[in-house]
Tab-separated table of C-alpha atoms in Angstrom:
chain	number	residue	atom	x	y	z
A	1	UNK	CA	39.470	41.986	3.172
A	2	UNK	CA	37.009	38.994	3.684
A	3	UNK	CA	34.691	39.417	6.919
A	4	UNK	CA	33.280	36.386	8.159
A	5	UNK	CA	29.842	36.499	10.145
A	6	UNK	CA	28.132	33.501	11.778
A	7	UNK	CA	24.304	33.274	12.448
A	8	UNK	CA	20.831	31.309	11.729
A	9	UNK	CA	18.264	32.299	8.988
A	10	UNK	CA	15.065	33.721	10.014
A	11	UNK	CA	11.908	35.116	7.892
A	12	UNK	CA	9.963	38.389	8.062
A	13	UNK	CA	6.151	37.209	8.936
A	14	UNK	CA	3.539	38.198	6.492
A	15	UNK	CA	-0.321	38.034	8.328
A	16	UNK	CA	-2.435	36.461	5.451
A	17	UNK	CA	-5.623	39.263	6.086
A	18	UNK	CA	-9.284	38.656	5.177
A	19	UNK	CA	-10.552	41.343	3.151
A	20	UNK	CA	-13.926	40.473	4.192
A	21	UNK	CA	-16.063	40.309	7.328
A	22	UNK	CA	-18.012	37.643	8.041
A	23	UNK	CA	-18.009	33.999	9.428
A	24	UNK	CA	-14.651	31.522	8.943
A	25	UNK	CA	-16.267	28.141	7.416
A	26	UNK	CA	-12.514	26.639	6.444
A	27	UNK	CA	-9.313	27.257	7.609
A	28	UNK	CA	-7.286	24.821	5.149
A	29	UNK	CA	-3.551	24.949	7.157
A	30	UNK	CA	-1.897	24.618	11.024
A	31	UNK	CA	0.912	25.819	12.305
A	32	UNK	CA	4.016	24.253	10.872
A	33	UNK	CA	2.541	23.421	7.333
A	34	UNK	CA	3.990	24.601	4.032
A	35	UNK	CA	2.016	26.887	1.856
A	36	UNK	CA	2.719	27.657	-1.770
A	37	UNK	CA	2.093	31.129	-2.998
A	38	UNK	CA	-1.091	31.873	-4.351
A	39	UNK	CA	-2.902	29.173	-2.199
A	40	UNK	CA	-6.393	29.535	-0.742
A	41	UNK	CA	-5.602	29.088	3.320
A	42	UNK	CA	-9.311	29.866	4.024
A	43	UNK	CA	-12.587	30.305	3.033
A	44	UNK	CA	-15.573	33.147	4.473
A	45	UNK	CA	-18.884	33.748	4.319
A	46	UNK	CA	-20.247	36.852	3.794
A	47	UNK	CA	-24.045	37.256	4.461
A	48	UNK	CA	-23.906	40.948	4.138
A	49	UNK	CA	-22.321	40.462	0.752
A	50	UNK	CA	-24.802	38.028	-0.340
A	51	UNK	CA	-27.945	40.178	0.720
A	52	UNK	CA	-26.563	42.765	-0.809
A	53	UNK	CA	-25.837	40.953	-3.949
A	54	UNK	CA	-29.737	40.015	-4.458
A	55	UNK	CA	-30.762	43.402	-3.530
A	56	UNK	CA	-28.692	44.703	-6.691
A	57	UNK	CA	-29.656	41.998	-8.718
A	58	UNK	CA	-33.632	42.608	-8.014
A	59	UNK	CA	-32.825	46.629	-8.538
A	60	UNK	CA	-30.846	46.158	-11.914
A	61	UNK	CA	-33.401	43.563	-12.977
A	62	UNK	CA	-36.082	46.694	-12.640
A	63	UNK	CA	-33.931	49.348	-14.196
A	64	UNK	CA	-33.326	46.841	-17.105
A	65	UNK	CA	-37.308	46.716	-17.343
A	66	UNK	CA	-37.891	50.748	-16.961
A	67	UNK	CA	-34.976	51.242	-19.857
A	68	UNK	CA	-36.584	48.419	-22.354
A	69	UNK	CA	-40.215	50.403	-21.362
A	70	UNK	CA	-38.370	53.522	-22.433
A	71	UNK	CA	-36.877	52.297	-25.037
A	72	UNK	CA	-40.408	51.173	-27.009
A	73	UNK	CA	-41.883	54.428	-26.130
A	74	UNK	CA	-39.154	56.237	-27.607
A	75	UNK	CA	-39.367	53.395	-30.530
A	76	UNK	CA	-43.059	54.248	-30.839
A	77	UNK	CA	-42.704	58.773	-30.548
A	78	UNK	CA	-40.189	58.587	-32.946
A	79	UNK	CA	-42.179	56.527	-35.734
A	80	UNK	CA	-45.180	59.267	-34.982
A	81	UNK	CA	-43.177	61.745	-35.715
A	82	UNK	CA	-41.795	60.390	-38.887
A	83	UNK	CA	-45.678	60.000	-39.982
A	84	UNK	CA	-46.763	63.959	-38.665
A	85	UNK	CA	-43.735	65.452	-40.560
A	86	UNK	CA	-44.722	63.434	-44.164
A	87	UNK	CA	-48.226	65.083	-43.573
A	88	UNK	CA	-46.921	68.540	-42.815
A	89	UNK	CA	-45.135	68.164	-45.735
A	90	UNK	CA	-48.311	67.514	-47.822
A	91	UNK	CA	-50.398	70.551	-45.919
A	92	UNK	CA	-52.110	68.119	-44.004
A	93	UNK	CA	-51.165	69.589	-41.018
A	94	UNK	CA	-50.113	73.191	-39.062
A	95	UNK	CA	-46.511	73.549	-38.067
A	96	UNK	CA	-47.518	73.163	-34.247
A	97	UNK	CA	-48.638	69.814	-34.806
A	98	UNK	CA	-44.542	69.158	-35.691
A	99	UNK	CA	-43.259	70.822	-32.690
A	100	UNK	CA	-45.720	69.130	-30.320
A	101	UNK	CA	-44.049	65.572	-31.850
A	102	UNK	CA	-40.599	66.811	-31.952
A	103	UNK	CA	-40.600	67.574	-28.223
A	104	UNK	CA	-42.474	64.779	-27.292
A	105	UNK	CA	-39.528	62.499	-28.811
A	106	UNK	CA	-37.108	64.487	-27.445
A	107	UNK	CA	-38.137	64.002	-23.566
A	108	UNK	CA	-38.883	60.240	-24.951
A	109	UNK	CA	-34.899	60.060	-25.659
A	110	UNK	CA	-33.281	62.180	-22.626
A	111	UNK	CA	-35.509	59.633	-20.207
A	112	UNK	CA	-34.241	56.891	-22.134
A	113	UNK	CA	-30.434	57.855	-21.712
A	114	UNK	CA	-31.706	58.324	-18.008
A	115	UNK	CA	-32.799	54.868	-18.053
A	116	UNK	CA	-29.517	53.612	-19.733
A	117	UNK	CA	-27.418	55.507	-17.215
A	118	UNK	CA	-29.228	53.931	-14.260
A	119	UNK	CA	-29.071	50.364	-15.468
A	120	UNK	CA	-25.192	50.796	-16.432
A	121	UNK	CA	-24.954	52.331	-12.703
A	122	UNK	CA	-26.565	49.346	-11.311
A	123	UNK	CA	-24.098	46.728	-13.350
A	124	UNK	CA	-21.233	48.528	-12.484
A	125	UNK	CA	-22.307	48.187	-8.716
A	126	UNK	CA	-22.974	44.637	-9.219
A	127	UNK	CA	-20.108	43.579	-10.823
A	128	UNK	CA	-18.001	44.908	-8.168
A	129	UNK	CA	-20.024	43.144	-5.720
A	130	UNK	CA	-19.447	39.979	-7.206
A	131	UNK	CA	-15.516	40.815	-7.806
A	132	UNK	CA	-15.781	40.788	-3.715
A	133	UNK	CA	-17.133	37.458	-3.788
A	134	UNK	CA	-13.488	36.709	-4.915
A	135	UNK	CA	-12.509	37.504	-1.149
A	136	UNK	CA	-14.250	35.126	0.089
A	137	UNK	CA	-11.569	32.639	-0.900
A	138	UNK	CA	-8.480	33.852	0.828
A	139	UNK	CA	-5.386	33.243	-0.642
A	140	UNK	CA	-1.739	33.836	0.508
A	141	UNK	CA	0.566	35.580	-1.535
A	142	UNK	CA	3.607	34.178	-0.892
A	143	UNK	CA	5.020	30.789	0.145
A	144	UNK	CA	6.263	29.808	2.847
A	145	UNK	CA	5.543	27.844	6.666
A	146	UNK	CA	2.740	28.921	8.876
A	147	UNK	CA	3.918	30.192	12.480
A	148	UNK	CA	0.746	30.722	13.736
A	149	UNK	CA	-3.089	30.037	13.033
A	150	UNK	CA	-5.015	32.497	14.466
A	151	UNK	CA	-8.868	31.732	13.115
A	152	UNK	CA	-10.752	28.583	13.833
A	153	UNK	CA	-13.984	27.475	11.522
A	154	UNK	CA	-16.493	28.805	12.990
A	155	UNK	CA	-15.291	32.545	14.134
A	156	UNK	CA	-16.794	35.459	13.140
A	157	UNK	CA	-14.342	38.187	12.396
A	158	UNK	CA	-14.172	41.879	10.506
A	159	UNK	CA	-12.424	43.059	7.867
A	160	UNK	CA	-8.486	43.246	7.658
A	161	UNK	CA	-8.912	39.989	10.166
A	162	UNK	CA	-5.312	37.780	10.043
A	163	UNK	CA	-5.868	34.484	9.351
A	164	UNK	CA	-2.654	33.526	9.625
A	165	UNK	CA	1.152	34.449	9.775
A	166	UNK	CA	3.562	32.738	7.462
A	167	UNK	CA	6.721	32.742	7.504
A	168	UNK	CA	8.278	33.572	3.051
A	169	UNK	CA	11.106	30.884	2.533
A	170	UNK	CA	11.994	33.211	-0.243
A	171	UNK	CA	13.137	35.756	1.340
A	172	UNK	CA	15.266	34.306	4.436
A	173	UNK	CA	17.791	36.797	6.333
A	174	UNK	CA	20.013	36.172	9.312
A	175	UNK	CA	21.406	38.980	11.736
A	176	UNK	CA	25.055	38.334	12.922
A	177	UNK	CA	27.061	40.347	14.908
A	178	UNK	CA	30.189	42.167	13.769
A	179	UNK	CA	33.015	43.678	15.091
A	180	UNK	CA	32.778	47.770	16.056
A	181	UNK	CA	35.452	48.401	14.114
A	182	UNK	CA	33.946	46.983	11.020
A	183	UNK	CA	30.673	48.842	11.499
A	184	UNK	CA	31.834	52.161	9.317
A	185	UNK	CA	32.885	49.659	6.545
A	186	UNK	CA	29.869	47.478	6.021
A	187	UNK	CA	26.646	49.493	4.268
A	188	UNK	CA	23.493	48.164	3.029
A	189	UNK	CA	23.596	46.862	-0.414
A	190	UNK	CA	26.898	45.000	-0.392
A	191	UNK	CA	27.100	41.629	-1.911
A	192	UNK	CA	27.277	38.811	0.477
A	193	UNK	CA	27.992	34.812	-0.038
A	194	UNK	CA	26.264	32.513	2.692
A	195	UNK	CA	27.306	29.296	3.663
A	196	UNK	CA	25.187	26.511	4.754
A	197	UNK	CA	26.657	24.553	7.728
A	198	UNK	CA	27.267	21.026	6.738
A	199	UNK	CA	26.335	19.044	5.327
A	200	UNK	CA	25.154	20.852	2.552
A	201	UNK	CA	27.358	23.434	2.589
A	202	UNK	CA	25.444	25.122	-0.051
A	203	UNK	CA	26.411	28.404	-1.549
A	204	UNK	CA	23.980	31.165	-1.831
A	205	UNK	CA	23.821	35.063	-2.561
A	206	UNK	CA	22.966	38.021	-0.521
A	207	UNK	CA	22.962	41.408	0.352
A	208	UNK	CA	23.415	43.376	3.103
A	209	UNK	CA	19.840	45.015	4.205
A	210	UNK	CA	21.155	47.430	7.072
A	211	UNK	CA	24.076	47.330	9.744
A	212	UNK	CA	23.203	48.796	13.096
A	213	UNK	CA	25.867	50.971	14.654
A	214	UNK	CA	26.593	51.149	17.905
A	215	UNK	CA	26.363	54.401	19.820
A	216	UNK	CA	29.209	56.329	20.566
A	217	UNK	CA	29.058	55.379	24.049
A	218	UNK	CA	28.617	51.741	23.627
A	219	UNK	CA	31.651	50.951	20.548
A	220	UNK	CA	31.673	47.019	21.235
A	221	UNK	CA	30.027	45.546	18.666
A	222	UNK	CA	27.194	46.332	14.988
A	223	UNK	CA	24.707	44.008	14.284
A	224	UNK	CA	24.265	43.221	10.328
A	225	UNK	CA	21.461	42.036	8.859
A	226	UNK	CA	21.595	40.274	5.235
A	227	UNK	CA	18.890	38.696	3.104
A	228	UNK	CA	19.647	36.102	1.260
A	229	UNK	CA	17.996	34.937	-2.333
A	230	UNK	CA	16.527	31.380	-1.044
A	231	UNK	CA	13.811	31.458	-3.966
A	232	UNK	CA	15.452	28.060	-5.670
A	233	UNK	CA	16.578	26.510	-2.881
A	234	UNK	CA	14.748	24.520	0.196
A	235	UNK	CA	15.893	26.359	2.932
A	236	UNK	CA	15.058	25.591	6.761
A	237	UNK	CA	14.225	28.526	9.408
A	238	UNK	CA	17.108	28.306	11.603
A	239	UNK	CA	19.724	26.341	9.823
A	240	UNK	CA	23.555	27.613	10.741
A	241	UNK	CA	25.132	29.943	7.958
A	242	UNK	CA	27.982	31.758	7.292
A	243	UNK	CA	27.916	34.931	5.525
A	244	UNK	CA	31.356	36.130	4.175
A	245	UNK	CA	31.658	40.179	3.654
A	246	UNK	CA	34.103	41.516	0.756
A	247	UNK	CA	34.777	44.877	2.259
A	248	UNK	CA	36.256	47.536	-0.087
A	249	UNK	CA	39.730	48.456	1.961
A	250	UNK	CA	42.383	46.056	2.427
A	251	UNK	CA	42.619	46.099	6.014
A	252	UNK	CA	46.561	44.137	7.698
A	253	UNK	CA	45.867	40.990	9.203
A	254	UNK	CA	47.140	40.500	12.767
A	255	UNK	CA	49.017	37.094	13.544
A	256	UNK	CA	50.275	35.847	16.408
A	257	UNK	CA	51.825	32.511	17.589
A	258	UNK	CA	49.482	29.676	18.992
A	259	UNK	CA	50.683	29.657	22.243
A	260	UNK	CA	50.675	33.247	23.016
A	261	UNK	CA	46.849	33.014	23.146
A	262	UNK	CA	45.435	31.852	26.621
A	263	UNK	CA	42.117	30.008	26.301
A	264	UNK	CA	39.828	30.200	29.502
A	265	UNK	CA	35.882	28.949	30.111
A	266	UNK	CA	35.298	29.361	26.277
A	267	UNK	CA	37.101	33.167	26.428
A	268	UNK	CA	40.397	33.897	24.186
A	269	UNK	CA	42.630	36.128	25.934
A	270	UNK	CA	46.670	37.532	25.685
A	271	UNK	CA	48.537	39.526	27.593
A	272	UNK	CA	49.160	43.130	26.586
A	273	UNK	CA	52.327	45.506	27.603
A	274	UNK	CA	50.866	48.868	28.367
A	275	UNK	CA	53.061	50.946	30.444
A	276	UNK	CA	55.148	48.192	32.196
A	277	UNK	CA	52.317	46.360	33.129
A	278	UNK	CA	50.952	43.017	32.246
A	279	UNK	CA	46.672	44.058	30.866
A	280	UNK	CA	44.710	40.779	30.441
A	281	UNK	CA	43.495	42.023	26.858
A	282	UNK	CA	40.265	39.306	25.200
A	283	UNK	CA	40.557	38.991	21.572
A	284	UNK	CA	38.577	37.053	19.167
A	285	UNK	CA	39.894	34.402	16.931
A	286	UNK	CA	40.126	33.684	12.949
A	287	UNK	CA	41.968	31.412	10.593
A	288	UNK	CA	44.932	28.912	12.410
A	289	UNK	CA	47.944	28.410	10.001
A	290	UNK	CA	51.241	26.622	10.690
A	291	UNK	CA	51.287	26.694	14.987
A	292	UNK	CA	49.912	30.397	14.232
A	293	UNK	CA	46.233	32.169	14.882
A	294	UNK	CA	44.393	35.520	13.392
A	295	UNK	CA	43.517	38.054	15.635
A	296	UNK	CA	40.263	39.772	14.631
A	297	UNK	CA	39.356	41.560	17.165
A	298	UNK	CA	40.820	42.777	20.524
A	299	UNK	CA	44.436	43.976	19.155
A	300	UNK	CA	45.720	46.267	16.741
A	301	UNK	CA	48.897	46.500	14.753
A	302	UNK	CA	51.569	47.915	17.038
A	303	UNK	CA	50.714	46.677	20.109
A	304	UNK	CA	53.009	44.625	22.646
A	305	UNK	CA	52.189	41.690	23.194
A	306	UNK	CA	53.831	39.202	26.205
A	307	UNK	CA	54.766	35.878	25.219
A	308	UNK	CA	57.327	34.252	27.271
A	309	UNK	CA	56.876	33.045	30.888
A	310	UNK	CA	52.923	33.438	30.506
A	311	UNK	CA	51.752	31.101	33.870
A	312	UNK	CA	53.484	33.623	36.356
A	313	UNK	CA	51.478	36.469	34.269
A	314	UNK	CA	48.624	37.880	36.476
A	315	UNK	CA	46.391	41.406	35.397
A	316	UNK	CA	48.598	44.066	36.540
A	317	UNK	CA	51.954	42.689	37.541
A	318	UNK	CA	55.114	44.483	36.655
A	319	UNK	CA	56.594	43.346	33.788
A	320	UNK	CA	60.289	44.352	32.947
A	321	UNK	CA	61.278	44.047	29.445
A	322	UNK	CA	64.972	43.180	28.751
A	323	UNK	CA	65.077	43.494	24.945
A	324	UNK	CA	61.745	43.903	23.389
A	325	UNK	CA	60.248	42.881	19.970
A	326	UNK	CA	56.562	42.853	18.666
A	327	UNK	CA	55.405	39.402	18.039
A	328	UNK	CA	52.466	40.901	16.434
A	329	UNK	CA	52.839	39.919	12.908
A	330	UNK	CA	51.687	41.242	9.670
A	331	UNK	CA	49.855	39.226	7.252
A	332	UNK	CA	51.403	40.649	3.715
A	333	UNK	CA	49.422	37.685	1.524
């Protein structure tokens, strides 16, 4: 069975965030612009960042000096030592005399390593430093239309600060509202077609994200919400689809005449037999073929259903029945 849903695409916001405090020097789009993904919407300055940018560049600039300082001094312990172990070698000198040297270039070395470590600690913090400089050119990362500006050049504003909302093209949805009955047979992750109204009357593909039952106590009506694959195609925020449903059961088709069905102030309505009384009964209307209309809502198969002598109907009267037949027909396509 094909359900057919009507409603207007929407997009989820996504708040383009500074990751930076600081001041706003360029907001680059207003509300009602297109962005592409990956665009820079706005530029900050830091001052923090900066300051503390030159303070690591003055401190690595000194460790850089201490390691190259212990660096030569190791340089120069090391070639003593080379000279003091040729003359112990020759009986020129005591044993001591090695010792003294060989520790001497040993704390020469571990402060050098010290000295390493610190500089390489000091780049490191540097370089990530600078990496945040990055920030300061925020960029969006998706495309789409900007609903709302929410910075002005000028503003100061902390971390995690929106810049803007936008609204991603490429991934539109629409909600639509579908019969109760329906509800138990429509699940997230079912296929969907879309329909644009005309006149494009393009054809797209979707899913179904989530249906929203009703509660027990409620039982007239689920709300469905499907996204729909826009990525390729330029797509409008509230342009008029319609979303068509291949549920799994085949589920009888109810039919009835044209003329049986009593249109009122925009409201479809028949007349029901219950009992031997005439119910006013509101049903909701599908396909028309050949002087006859689908019911999609508001009967079920098996019902009786009044169709002769409808303008003396009123809700309630007494209705006597001389030889009765259901009207209600079957669609067996």
């Amino acid at each position: 069975m094909m359900l057919r849903v009507s409603g207007a695409l929407s997009a989820n916001p996504v708040d383009v965030v500074s990751r930076l405090a600081g001041q706003v020097v360029e907001v680059r789009f207003k509300a009602g612009d297109a962005v592409p993904a990956n665009a820079v919407v706005a530029v900050i300055e830091s001052s923090t960042l900066a300051q503390r940018i030159t303070e690591l560049e003055a401190v690595l600039s000194a460790a850089r000096k201490s390691l190259e300082a212990n660096q030569e001094h190791l340089d120069s312990v090391e070639k003593q030592l080379a000279r003091i172990d040729e003359l112990y070698r020759q009986d020129l000198i005591a044993r001591r005399d090695v010792d003294q040297a060989t520790a001497t270039v040993e704390t020469a070395r571990a402060q050098t390593e010290l000295a390493q470590a610190r500089a390489a600690q000091q780049e490191a913090m540097l370089t990530q430093a600078r990496a945040l400089q990055g920030f300061t050119r925020v960029t969006t990362p998706v495309g789409g239309v900007v609903l709302e500006r929410h910075v002005n050049p000028g503003a100061m504003i902390a971390a995690s600060s929106a810049i803007m909302t936008i609204a991603n093209l490429a991934a539109l949805r629409m909600k639509a509202i579908i019969p109760a009955e329906f509800a138990g047979d429509v699940r997230a992750g079912m296929n969907v077609k879309v329909i644009e109204s005309p006149p494009q009357q393009r054809t797209l593909d979707g899913k179904v994200i989530r249906v929203e039952r009703p509660r027990k106590d409620d039982g007239q009506a689920a709300v469905v919400e499907i996204g729909i694959d826009s990525a390729r195609d330029r797509l409008q925020l509230g342009t008029s689809v319609e979303a068509a449903i291949t549920l799994d059961k085949e589920v009888e088709t109810i039919w009835l005449p044209r003329p049986v069905v009593i249109s009122d102030g925009g409201e479809n309505y028949v007349y029901k037999l219950v009992g031997e009384r005439a119910v006013r009964q509101e049903v909701t209307l599908g396909e028309s073929a050949r002087e006859r209309v689908e019911i999609i809502r508001g009967l079920k198969n098996g019902d009786w259903v009044i169709v002769n002598q409808l303008s003396l109907l009123k809700p309630g009267v007494r209705v006597r029945v001389g030889n009765p037949q259901r009207p209600v027909e079957r669609n067996q396509d």
